């Protein structure tokens, strides 16, 4: 603006009016984003004039789970709202009754279309019911006992031969987290697509896994960044050589398409396969039509992420907690030695039956998932008005957040030892293993959408824990900063380096 314009009374008037308007707006919207309505009966998280909680969200986006935990931990409430400039209204809760109500009550819609497509995580109505019914036939006891356990043991033996035994001989540290991801990726790609990916035999990440990880990370960042369309474009301009979401999805889609087309040819020649892809190829969609390649991609990839990522992370956090709690590790090893013999380790039906009765192993796994749930934060949006058990009024269009990570660490839910790793909390006074309600412990979701593969995930995790602890003793490499990477699930940000030796 020129000197002449500044001296013009019209410009001075307009400028003063604008400043006065902003001041009035800031006074009225002193704790929330401009034009956001105040919601009666819900505590609002700290906000700043006109922008609401945007500065805090940006400052804490890389530690968002601990931020939510601290916010609820320093207040006496279990439900709050967050007003953020550029984001729709969000209602956050760690109240077990509310969580159970959301998961068992009215229909919500998920917001992960680009990565998950119309797979079971993201579909609704007839489409979801069809996929649920078809998948339920896959996850039966016979499949657990035979095909699934055989695959897990096969991959563990390969991991021992190619990773752990050479590490002992060379006395080299190994990234435990990376190995668990390769183990579960090989296992679930074999179970899902019938393909030997051989991630365990590769020093670098296989392209499919690298692209899938980046796509998940980007999907989550879009949840917490209201300006993601702008920032992603700016990043592409600043770093044109760096692959973006579309490039990552193209890698994933190409892999799924090539495997699917090859499988169609194999089945046309009369070859029989037992993997998930082949089972769904013989099925039809909700309209009675054969599944096309996109539908098959969505269905199988949903199950791959459900098993591969969550189980790898659960195993990593299990060993992280065990290596920091030697008393619990020793007690678990004692139970393993009492129940597992060398003969049982390679008899899948017998191994399945023995593992079912290993109470302390189950307690350890449940406690790990309480502190480090594989899906630490969930988001949906309300399709209709609703009232939660605690009296919170939900409006159509509200976004709902519930945080199993924060919920598991909240003292109102789990008592004064909520932050401690105590598997003993999972036993009754009579020494029997107990299970909390799905709302209290939503590690495998709840209601009609409860995880179909929860027994599969538990079985794979316990098989791996048992085999590894029976054979090896691990130690953490000193001076590591072991924390999580913000994503749709809960991976370790920089891995977890360990040394390994034979267990006597």
Short mmCIF file of C-alpha atoms in Angstrom, two decimals:
data_model
loop_
_atom_site.label_atom_id
_atom_site.label_comp_id
_atom_site.label_asym_id
_atom_site.label_seq_id
_atom_site.Cartn_x
_atom_site.Cartn_y
_atom_site.Cartn_z
CA UNK A 1 0.00 0.00 0.00
CA UNK A 2 1.36 3.41 -0.97
CA UNK A 3 1.73 6.43 1.35
CA UNK A 4 -1.13 8.13 -0.45
CA UNK A 5 -3.38 5.09 0.04
CA UNK A 6 -2.53 4.89 3.73
CA UNK A 7 -3.52 8.55 4.18
CA UNK A 8 -6.80 8.03 2.36
CA UNK A 9 -9.63 8.03 4.96
CA UNK A 10 -11.47 5.28 3.08
CA UNK A 11 -8.51 2.91 3.39
CA UNK A 12 -8.07 3.84 7.04
CA UNK A 13 -11.75 3.17 7.66
CA UNK A 14 -11.69 -0.22 5.90
CA UNK A 15 -8.52 -1.23 7.72
CA UNK A 16 -9.88 -0.20 11.07
CA UNK A 17 -13.16 -1.98 10.45
CA UNK A 18 -11.32 -5.15 9.45
CA UNK A 19 -9.15 -5.01 12.58
CA UNK A 20 -12.20 -4.38 14.75
CA UNK A 21 -14.03 -7.28 13.09
CA UNK A 22 -11.15 -9.65 13.67
CA UNK A 23 -10.90 -8.48 17.29
CA UNK A 24 -14.62 -9.10 17.85
CA UNK A 25 -14.42 -12.52 16.21
CA UNK A 26 -11.38 -13.41 18.31
CA UNK A 27 -13.22 -12.35 21.46
CA UNK A 28 -16.27 -14.45 20.60
CA UNK A 29 -14.35 -17.46 19.26
CA UNK A 30 -11.67 -17.19 21.92
CA UNK A 31 -11.30 -20.94 22.47
CA UNK A 32 -12.26 -22.48 19.15
CA UNK A 33 -12.03 -22.20 15.39
CA UNK A 34 -13.90 -19.31 13.81
CA UNK A 35 -17.56 -20.07 13.06
CA UNK A 36 -17.42 -23.32 15.07
CA UNK A 37 -20.44 -23.64 17.31
CA UNK A 38 -20.01 -24.08 21.05
CA UNK A 39 -21.22 -27.56 22.01
CA UNK A 40 -23.11 -27.68 25.29
CA UNK A 41 -22.38 -30.56 27.64
CA UNK A 42 -18.99 -31.51 26.14
CA UNK A 43 -15.66 -30.35 27.51
CA UNK A 44 -13.62 -28.67 24.76
CA UNK A 45 -9.89 -29.30 24.52
CA UNK A 46 -7.67 -26.22 24.72
CA UNK A 47 -8.04 -23.90 21.76
CA UNK A 48 -6.76 -20.56 20.56
CA UNK A 49 -8.78 -17.65 19.16
CA UNK A 50 -10.02 -18.27 15.60
CA UNK A 51 -7.81 -21.34 14.95
CA UNK A 52 -8.89 -23.53 17.87
CA UNK A 53 -6.65 -26.51 18.54
CA UNK A 54 -4.77 -26.28 15.22
CA UNK A 55 -1.43 -25.16 16.77
CA UNK A 56 -1.52 -27.99 19.33
CA UNK A 57 -2.48 -30.54 16.68
CA UNK A 58 0.41 -29.49 14.44
CA UNK A 59 2.86 -29.41 17.37
CA UNK A 60 1.83 -32.90 18.55
CA UNK A 61 1.12 -34.65 15.26
CA UNK A 62 4.17 -36.93 15.63
CA UNK A 63 3.23 -37.91 19.22
CA UNK A 64 -0.53 -37.65 18.88
CA UNK A 65 -1.30 -40.77 20.93
CA UNK A 66 0.63 -39.53 23.95
CA UNK A 67 -0.88 -36.09 23.49
CA UNK A 68 -4.40 -37.49 23.74
CA UNK A 69 -3.32 -39.68 26.68
CA UNK A 70 -1.96 -36.66 28.56
CA UNK A 71 -5.02 -34.55 27.74
CA UNK A 72 -7.36 -37.13 29.23
CA UNK A 73 -4.93 -37.96 32.05
CA UNK A 74 -4.81 -34.38 33.32
CA UNK A 75 -8.59 -34.00 33.33
CA UNK A 76 -11.37 -35.97 34.98
CA UNK A 77 -13.35 -36.47 31.77
CA UNK A 78 -13.43 -39.41 29.39
CA UNK A 79 -15.08 -37.55 26.50
CA UNK A 80 -14.11 -34.21 24.96
CA UNK A 81 -14.49 -32.27 21.74
CA UNK A 82 -11.82 -30.67 19.59
CA UNK A 83 -12.34 -27.58 17.42
CA UNK A 84 -9.66 -27.19 14.74
CA UNK A 85 -9.60 -24.68 11.90
CA UNK A 86 -9.99 -26.56 8.63
CA UNK A 87 -11.27 -29.79 10.21
CA UNK A 88 -14.88 -30.82 10.90
CA UNK A 89 -16.11 -31.20 14.46
CA UNK A 90 -14.42 -34.09 16.28
CA UNK A 91 -15.66 -35.85 19.43
CA UNK A 92 -12.98 -37.86 21.27
CA UNK A 93 -13.70 -40.53 23.86
CA UNK A 94 -11.87 -43.09 25.99
CA UNK A 95 -15.03 -44.11 27.85
CA UNK A 96 -15.46 -47.90 27.50
CA UNK A 97 -19.26 -47.62 27.45
CA UNK A 98 -19.16 -45.05 24.67
CA UNK A 99 -16.68 -47.14 22.66
CA UNK A 100 -18.84 -50.24 22.94
CA UNK A 101 -21.90 -48.21 21.98
CA UNK A 102 -20.18 -46.78 18.89
CA UNK A 103 -18.97 -50.18 17.75
CA UNK A 104 -22.26 -51.96 18.39
CA UNK A 105 -24.67 -49.15 17.64
CA UNK A 106 -25.64 -46.99 14.65
CA UNK A 107 -23.74 -47.21 11.41
CA UNK A 108 -20.77 -44.94 10.86
CA UNK A 109 -18.64 -44.61 7.78
CA UNK A 110 -14.89 -44.92 7.60
CA UNK A 111 -12.60 -42.52 5.80
CA UNK A 112 -9.85 -44.58 4.18
CA UNK A 113 -11.24 -45.16 0.71
CA UNK A 114 -8.13 -44.66 -1.40
CA UNK A 115 -6.00 -47.30 0.33
CA UNK A 116 -8.64 -49.75 1.58
CA UNK A 117 -11.13 -49.39 -1.27
CA UNK A 118 -14.29 -51.36 -0.63
CA UNK A 119 -12.69 -54.06 1.50
CA UNK A 120 -14.22 -55.27 4.73
CA UNK A 121 -12.76 -52.39 6.82
CA UNK A 122 -14.35 -49.71 4.68
CA UNK A 123 -17.56 -51.22 3.31
CA UNK A 124 -21.08 -51.02 4.66
CA UNK A 125 -24.49 -52.58 4.12
CA UNK A 126 -24.93 -55.57 1.82
CA UNK A 127 -21.35 -55.40 0.60
CA UNK A 128 -19.95 -55.65 4.12
CA UNK A 129 -22.35 -58.46 5.12
CA UNK A 130 -21.35 -60.49 2.07
CA UNK A 131 -17.61 -60.11 2.74
CA UNK A 132 -18.10 -60.87 6.42
CA UNK A 133 -20.05 -64.05 5.70
CA UNK A 134 -17.60 -65.29 3.07
CA UNK A 135 -14.56 -64.54 5.23
CA UNK A 136 -16.07 -66.28 8.26
CA UNK A 137 -15.80 -69.60 6.42
CA UNK A 138 -12.04 -69.08 6.02
CA UNK A 139 -11.31 -68.40 9.68
CA UNK A 140 -12.42 -71.72 11.13
CA UNK A 141 -10.63 -74.06 13.51
CA UNK A 142 -9.53 -76.51 10.83
CA UNK A 143 -7.77 -73.78 8.88
CA UNK A 144 -6.06 -72.55 12.04
CA UNK A 145 -4.87 -76.00 12.91
CA UNK A 146 -3.63 -76.95 9.50
CA UNK A 147 -2.74 -74.36 6.89
CA UNK A 148 -2.19 -71.29 9.07
CA UNK A 149 -0.07 -72.92 11.75
CA UNK A 150 1.96 -74.82 9.15
CA UNK A 151 2.77 -71.54 7.37
CA UNK A 152 3.76 -69.76 10.59
CA UNK A 153 6.07 -72.59 11.69
CA UNK A 154 7.57 -72.83 8.19
CA UNK A 155 8.38 -69.11 8.16
CA UNK A 156 9.76 -69.19 11.72
CA UNK A 157 12.12 -72.03 10.81
CA UNK A 158 13.31 -70.03 7.79
CA UNK A 159 13.77 -66.98 10.02
CA UNK A 160 15.83 -69.00 12.50
CA UNK A 161 18.04 -70.43 9.77
CA UNK A 162 18.59 -67.22 7.79
CA UNK A 163 18.43 -64.50 10.45
CA UNK A 164 18.91 -65.50 14.09
CA UNK A 165 21.45 -68.32 13.84
CA UNK A 166 23.80 -66.31 11.56
CA UNK A 167 23.43 -63.29 13.90
CA UNK A 168 24.60 -65.46 16.79
CA UNK A 169 27.62 -66.70 14.86
CA UNK A 170 28.60 -63.24 13.66
CA UNK A 171 27.61 -61.52 16.93
CA UNK A 172 25.81 -58.87 14.93
CA UNK A 173 22.85 -56.81 16.18
CA UNK A 174 19.59 -57.21 14.28
CA UNK A 175 16.57 -54.93 13.85
CA UNK A 176 13.93 -57.09 15.51
CA UNK A 177 11.07 -54.89 14.30
CA UNK A 178 12.16 -55.17 10.68
CA UNK A 179 12.43 -58.95 10.93
CA UNK A 180 8.93 -59.25 12.43
CA UNK A 181 7.51 -57.21 9.56
CA UNK A 182 9.21 -59.47 7.03
CA UNK A 183 8.06 -62.59 8.87
CA UNK A 184 4.40 -61.54 8.98
CA UNK A 185 4.52 -60.16 5.43
CA UNK A 186 5.82 -63.47 4.07
CA UNK A 187 3.25 -65.37 6.14
CA UNK A 188 0.21 -63.32 5.16
CA UNK A 189 1.13 -62.85 1.50
CA UNK A 190 1.48 -66.64 1.33
CA UNK A 191 -1.86 -67.13 3.12
CA UNK A 192 -3.60 -64.31 1.26
CA UNK A 193 -2.20 -64.51 -2.28
CA UNK A 194 -0.47 -67.90 -2.31
CA UNK A 195 2.82 -66.23 -3.28
CA UNK A 196 6.30 -66.67 -1.78
CA UNK A 197 7.41 -63.07 -1.39
CA UNK A 198 10.67 -63.99 0.40
CA UNK A 199 10.95 -60.73 2.34
CA UNK A 200 12.96 -62.58 5.02
CA UNK A 201 15.54 -63.47 2.41
CA UNK A 202 15.92 -59.85 1.26
CA UNK A 203 18.18 -57.35 3.01
CA UNK A 204 16.16 -54.39 1.76
CA UNK A 205 12.42 -53.82 1.95
CA UNK A 206 10.56 -55.46 -0.91
CA UNK A 207 8.86 -52.81 -3.12
CA UNK A 208 5.35 -53.95 -2.19
CA UNK A 209 6.02 -53.57 1.55
CA UNK A 210 7.76 -50.20 1.18
CA UNK A 211 4.91 -48.79 -0.92
CA UNK A 212 2.25 -50.20 1.40
CA UNK A 213 3.93 -48.66 4.47
CA UNK A 214 4.17 -45.23 2.87
CA UNK A 215 0.55 -45.37 1.71
CA UNK A 216 -0.59 -46.11 5.27
CA UNK A 217 1.53 -43.31 6.71
CA UNK A 218 0.16 -40.84 4.18
CA UNK A 219 -3.41 -41.95 4.85
CA UNK A 220 -3.04 -41.21 8.56
CA UNK A 221 -1.36 -37.86 7.98
CA UNK A 222 -4.38 -36.85 5.92
CA UNK A 223 -6.53 -37.39 9.01
CA UNK A 224 -4.62 -34.83 11.07
CA UNK A 225 -3.66 -32.37 8.34
CA UNK A 226 -6.65 -30.35 7.09
CA UNK A 227 -4.51 -28.90 4.31
CA UNK A 228 -3.06 -32.17 3.04
CA UNK A 229 -4.05 -31.52 -0.58
CA UNK A 230 -1.98 -28.33 -0.55
CA UNK A 231 0.99 -29.72 1.40
CA UNK A 232 1.21 -32.85 -0.74
CA UNK A 233 1.28 -30.74 -3.90
CA UNK A 234 3.91 -28.44 -2.45
CA UNK A 235 6.00 -31.46 -1.42
CA UNK A 236 5.73 -32.82 -4.96
CA UNK A 237 6.95 -29.50 -6.36
CA UNK A 238 9.81 -29.25 -3.86
CA UNK A 239 10.84 -32.92 -4.15
CA UNK A 240 9.62 -34.20 -7.52
CA UNK A 241 11.82 -37.28 -7.24
CA UNK A 242 10.02 -38.49 -4.09
CA UNK A 243 7.19 -40.96 -4.71
CA UNK A 244 3.74 -39.80 -3.65
CA UNK A 245 0.49 -41.53 -2.73
CA UNK A 246 -0.47 -42.36 -6.31
CA UNK A 247 2.92 -43.93 -7.03
CA UNK A 248 2.75 -46.04 -3.86
CA UNK A 249 -0.77 -47.21 -4.64
CA UNK A 250 0.30 -48.08 -8.19
CA UNK A 251 2.98 -50.44 -6.81
CA UNK A 252 0.44 -52.10 -4.51
CA UNK A 253 -2.22 -52.36 -7.22
CA UNK A 254 0.22 -53.73 -9.80
CA UNK A 255 1.32 -56.50 -7.44
CA UNK A 256 -2.28 -57.45 -6.61
CA UNK A 257 -3.39 -57.34 -10.26
CA UNK A 258 -0.51 -59.46 -11.55
CA UNK A 259 -1.04 -62.11 -8.87
CA UNK A 260 -4.79 -62.16 -9.51
CA UNK A 261 -4.43 -62.56 -13.27
CA UNK A 262 -1.89 -65.33 -12.84
CA UNK A 263 -4.20 -67.10 -10.38
CA UNK A 264 -7.11 -66.95 -12.83
CA UNK A 265 -4.92 -68.69 -15.39
CA UNK A 266 -3.86 -71.36 -12.88
CA UNK A 267 -7.43 -72.05 -11.81
CA UNK A 268 -8.54 -72.21 -15.45
CA UNK A 269 -6.02 -75.05 -15.87
CA UNK A 270 -7.67 -76.88 -12.98
CA UNK A 271 -5.06 -76.12 -10.33
CA UNK A 272 -6.39 -75.99 -6.75
CA UNK A 273 -5.16 -73.38 -4.28
CA UNK A 274 -6.05 -72.81 -0.63
CA UNK A 275 -5.06 -69.17 -0.24
CA UNK A 276 -7.57 -66.42 0.49
CA UNK A 277 -7.47 -65.04 -3.06
CA UNK A 278 -8.43 -68.40 -4.54
CA UNK A 279 -11.26 -68.89 -2.05
CA UNK A 280 -12.78 -65.53 -2.93
CA UNK A 281 -12.34 -66.13 -6.68
CA UNK A 282 -14.96 -68.83 -6.45
CA UNK A 283 -17.37 -66.48 -4.68
CA UNK A 284 -19.66 -63.76 -5.98
CA UNK A 285 -20.23 -60.20 -4.86
CA UNK A 286 -23.32 -58.80 -3.15
CA UNK A 287 -25.01 -58.43 -6.58
CA UNK A 288 -24.43 -62.08 -7.45
CA UNK A 289 -21.70 -61.33 -9.98
CA UNK A 290 -18.17 -62.82 -10.09
CA UNK A 291 -15.64 -60.64 -8.30
CA UNK A 292 -13.53 -58.43 -10.55
CA UNK A 293 -9.83 -57.72 -9.97
CA UNK A 294 -10.50 -54.49 -8.04
CA UNK A 295 -12.91 -56.22 -5.66
CA UNK A 296 -10.43 -59.06 -5.10
CA UNK A 297 -7.64 -56.54 -4.50
CA UNK A 298 -9.67 -54.68 -1.88
CA UNK A 299 -10.75 -57.84 -0.05
CA UNK A 300 -7.35 -59.55 0.13
CA UNK A 301 -5.33 -56.40 0.92
CA UNK A 302 -7.66 -55.63 3.81
CA UNK A 303 -6.80 -59.00 5.32
CA UNK A 304 -3.09 -58.63 4.60
CA UNK A 305 -2.90 -55.35 6.51
CA UNK A 306 -5.04 -56.81 9.29
CA UNK A 307 -2.61 -59.67 9.80
CA UNK A 308 0.76 -58.47 8.60
CA UNK A 309 1.09 -55.04 10.21
CA UNK A 310 -0.79 -55.56 13.43
CA UNK A 311 0.87 -58.87 14.30
CA UNK A 312 4.38 -57.64 13.47
CA UNK A 313 3.89 -54.63 15.68
CA UNK A 314 2.34 -56.65 18.50
CA UNK A 315 5.35 -59.01 18.44
CA UNK A 316 7.79 -56.10 18.46
CA UNK A 317 6.11 -54.37 21.41
CA UNK A 318 5.84 -57.74 23.21
CA UNK A 319 9.59 -58.29 23.10
CA UNK A 320 10.25 -54.63 23.91
CA UNK A 321 8.21 -55.01 27.11
CA UNK A 322 9.63 -58.45 27.94
CA UNK A 323 13.24 -57.28 27.54
CA UNK A 324 12.49 -54.40 29.91
CA UNK A 325 10.76 -56.70 32.40
CA UNK A 326 12.99 -59.77 32.97
CA UNK A 327 10.78 -61.14 35.76
CA UNK A 328 7.85 -61.45 33.38
CA UNK A 329 10.06 -62.89 30.63
CA UNK A 330 11.40 -65.54 33.01
CA UNK A 331 7.90 -66.50 34.11
CA UNK A 332 6.75 -66.81 30.51
CA UNK A 333 9.77 -68.91 29.53
CA UNK A 334 9.01 -71.22 32.45
CA UNK A 335 5.45 -71.78 31.17
CA UNK A 336 6.77 -72.39 27.65
CA UNK A 337 9.22 -75.04 28.88
CA UNK A 338 6.49 -76.73 30.89
CA UNK A 339 4.13 -77.06 27.91
CA UNK A 340 6.18 -77.10 24.70
CA UNK A 341 8.40 -80.00 23.67
CA UNK A 342 10.42 -80.32 20.46
CA UNK A 343 7.91 -82.85 19.12
CA UNK A 344 4.93 -80.57 19.73
CA UNK A 345 6.66 -77.65 17.98
CA UNK A 346 6.28 -79.41 14.63
CA UNK A 347 2.87 -81.00 15.16
CA UNK A 348 0.41 -78.26 14.21
CA UNK A 349 -2.78 -79.82 15.68
CA UNK A 350 -1.00 -80.63 18.96
CA UNK A 351 0.68 -77.21 19.09
CA UNK A 352 -2.66 -75.47 18.56
CA UNK A 353 -4.27 -77.39 21.44
CA UNK A 354 -1.38 -76.79 23.85
CA UNK A 355 -1.19 -73.06 23.12
CA UNK A 356 -4.88 -72.68 23.93
CA UNK A 357 -4.16 -73.71 27.53
CA UNK A 358 -1.10 -71.50 28.09
CA UNK A 359 -2.72 -68.91 30.34
CA UNK A 360 0.27 -66.73 31.13
CA UNK A 361 1.25 -66.44 27.47
CA UNK A 362 -2.25 -65.20 26.67
CA UNK A 363 -2.15 -62.77 29.61
CA UNK A 364 1.15 -61.34 28.37
CA UNK A 365 -0.26 -60.86 24.86
CA UNK A 366 -3.47 -59.22 26.12
CA UNK A 367 -1.47 -56.87 28.32
CA UNK A 368 0.77 -55.88 25.41
CA UNK A 369 -2.29 -55.01 23.32
CA UNK A 370 -3.69 -52.96 26.19
CA UNK A 371 -0.60 -50.73 26.25
CA UNK A 372 0.31 -50.92 22.56
CA UNK A 373 -2.88 -51.63 20.59
CA UNK A 374 -2.17 -52.36 16.96
CA UNK A 375 -4.75 -49.78 15.87
CA UNK A 376 -4.16 -46.97 18.39
CA UNK A 377 -6.68 -44.45 17.05
CA UNK A 378 -9.93 -44.96 15.16
CA UNK A 379 -12.05 -42.45 13.27
CA UNK A 380 -15.57 -42.61 11.85
CA UNK A 381 -18.26 -40.06 11.13
CA UNK A 382 -21.86 -40.20 12.27
CA UNK A 383 -24.54 -40.82 9.66
CA UNK A 384 -27.28 -39.89 12.13
CA UNK A 385 -27.83 -38.10 15.42
CA UNK A 386 -27.14 -40.20 18.51
CA UNK A 387 -26.81 -40.04 22.29
CA UNK A 388 -23.96 -41.88 23.98
CA UNK A 389 -24.22 -43.72 27.32
CA UNK A 390 -22.47 -40.83 29.12
CA UNK A 391 -25.08 -38.40 27.78
CA UNK A 392 -22.95 -36.89 25.00
CA UNK A 393 -25.10 -35.72 22.09
CA UNK A 394 -23.68 -36.69 18.71
CA UNK A 395 -24.88 -34.89 15.61
CA UNK A 396 -25.08 -36.17 12.09
CA UNK A 397 -21.78 -35.35 10.41
CA UNK A 398 -19.69 -35.34 13.60
CA UNK A 399 -16.37 -37.12 13.35
CA UNK A 400 -15.83 -39.67 16.11
CA UNK A 401 -12.40 -40.53 17.52
CA UNK A 402 -11.75 -43.25 20.05
CA UNK A 403 -8.26 -44.06 21.19
CA UNK A 404 -7.48 -47.58 22.44
CA UNK A 405 -3.93 -46.34 23.17
CA UNK A 406 -5.13 -43.60 25.53
CA UNK A 407 -7.95 -45.73 26.88
CA UNK A 408 -5.55 -48.48 27.96
CA UNK A 409 -3.39 -45.98 29.87
CA UNK A 410 -6.22 -44.13 31.58
CA UNK A 411 -6.33 -44.64 35.35
CA UNK A 412 -10.11 -44.24 35.45
CA UNK A 413 -10.35 -47.32 33.24
CA UNK A 414 -7.48 -49.46 34.56
CA UNK A 415 -6.65 -48.13 38.02
CA UNK A 416 -3.46 -46.59 39.38
CA UNK A 417 -1.23 -49.18 37.64
CA UNK A 418 -2.61 -48.37 34.19
CA UNK A 419 0.84 -47.41 32.86
CA UNK A 420 2.54 -50.54 34.19
CA UNK A 421 3.09 -53.81 32.30
CA UNK A 422 1.32 -56.33 34.57
CA UNK A 423 0.03 -59.53 32.89
CA UNK A 424 -1.29 -60.63 36.29
CA UNK A 425 -4.20 -58.19 35.92
CA UNK A 426 -5.68 -60.65 33.42
CA UNK A 427 -6.29 -63.35 36.05
CA UNK A 428 -9.25 -63.79 38.34
CA UNK A 429 -8.84 -64.47 42.05
CA UNK A 430 -9.17 -68.18 41.23
CA UNK A 431 -6.28 -68.03 38.77
CA UNK A 432 -8.45 -68.26 35.67
CA UNK A 433 -7.76 -66.16 32.61
CA UNK A 434 -10.29 -63.37 32.24
CA UNK A 435 -11.38 -61.24 29.31
CA UNK A 436 -12.56 -57.70 29.63
CA UNK A 437 -15.55 -56.33 27.74
CA UNK A 438 -15.03 -55.25 24.15
CA UNK A 439 -15.56 -51.64 25.18
CA UNK A 440 -12.96 -51.84 27.94
CA UNK A 441 -10.40 -53.63 25.76
CA UNK A 442 -11.19 -52.89 22.08
CA UNK A 443 -7.97 -54.42 20.74
CA UNK A 444 -9.97 -56.46 18.22
CA UNK A 445 -12.81 -53.99 17.73
CA UNK A 446 -16.30 -54.93 18.96
CA UNK A 447 -19.86 -55.70 17.98
CA UNK A 448 -20.75 -56.96 14.51
CA UNK A 449 -17.38 -55.76 13.20
CA UNK A 450 -15.28 -57.59 15.79
CA UNK A 451 -12.10 -58.83 14.14
CA UNK A 452 -12.69 -62.15 12.38
CA UNK A 453 -8.98 -62.86 12.47
CA UNK A 454 -8.41 -62.24 16.18
CA UNK A 455 -7.82 -65.93 16.86
CA UNK A 456 -5.50 -66.10 13.85
CA UNK A 457 -3.53 -63.07 15.05
CA UNK A 458 -3.30 -64.44 18.59
CA UNK A 459 -2.23 -67.84 17.31
CA UNK A 460 0.48 -66.46 15.03
CA UNK A 461 1.80 -64.14 17.73
CA UNK A 462 1.93 -66.86 20.39
CA UNK A 463 3.55 -69.36 18.02
CA UNK A 464 6.28 -66.80 17.25
CA UNK A 465 6.73 -65.78 20.90
CA UNK A 466 6.99 -69.41 22.00
CA UNK A 467 9.46 -70.46 19.30
CA UNK A 468 11.69 -67.42 19.74
CA UNK A 469 11.79 -67.44 23.55
CA UNK A 470 12.36 -71.19 23.73
CA UNK A 471 15.36 -71.00 21.41
CA UNK A 472 16.86 -67.56 21.92
CA UNK A 473 17.64 -64.93 24.50
CA UNK A 474 17.49 -61.36 23.22
CA UNK A 475 18.91 -58.14 24.66
CA UNK A 476 18.24 -54.56 23.68
CA UNK A 477 21.14 -52.65 22.19
CA UNK A 478 21.76 -49.72 24.60
CA UNK A 479 20.98 -46.05 23.93
CA UNK A 480 18.03 -46.50 21.57
CA UNK A 481 15.03 -44.20 21.36
CA UNK A 482 12.27 -46.74 20.87
CA UNK A 483 8.98 -45.03 20.12
CA UNK A 484 6.10 -45.29 17.68
CA UNK A 485 5.66 -43.93 14.17
CA UNK A 486 2.32 -42.19 13.72
CA UNK A 487 0.42 -44.24 11.14
CA UNK A 488 -2.85 -46.12 10.83
CA UNK A 489 -1.29 -48.80 13.01
CA UNK A 490 1.50 -48.61 15.63
CA UNK A 491 4.91 -49.40 14.08
CA UNK A 492 8.18 -48.54 15.78
CA UNK A 493 9.60 -45.33 14.36
CA UNK A 494 13.28 -46.34 14.21
CA UNK A 495 13.04 -50.07 14.75
CA UNK A 496 14.44 -52.02 17.70
CA UNK A 497 18.00 -53.30 17.58
CA UNK A 498 18.75 -56.45 19.59
CA UNK A 499 21.57 -58.88 20.16
CA UNK A 500 20.76 -62.58 20.30
CA UNK A 501 22.24 -65.71 21.82
CA UNK A 502 21.12 -69.31 22.25
CA UNK A 503 18.97 -69.90 25.30
CA UNK A 504 20.44 -72.55 27.56
#
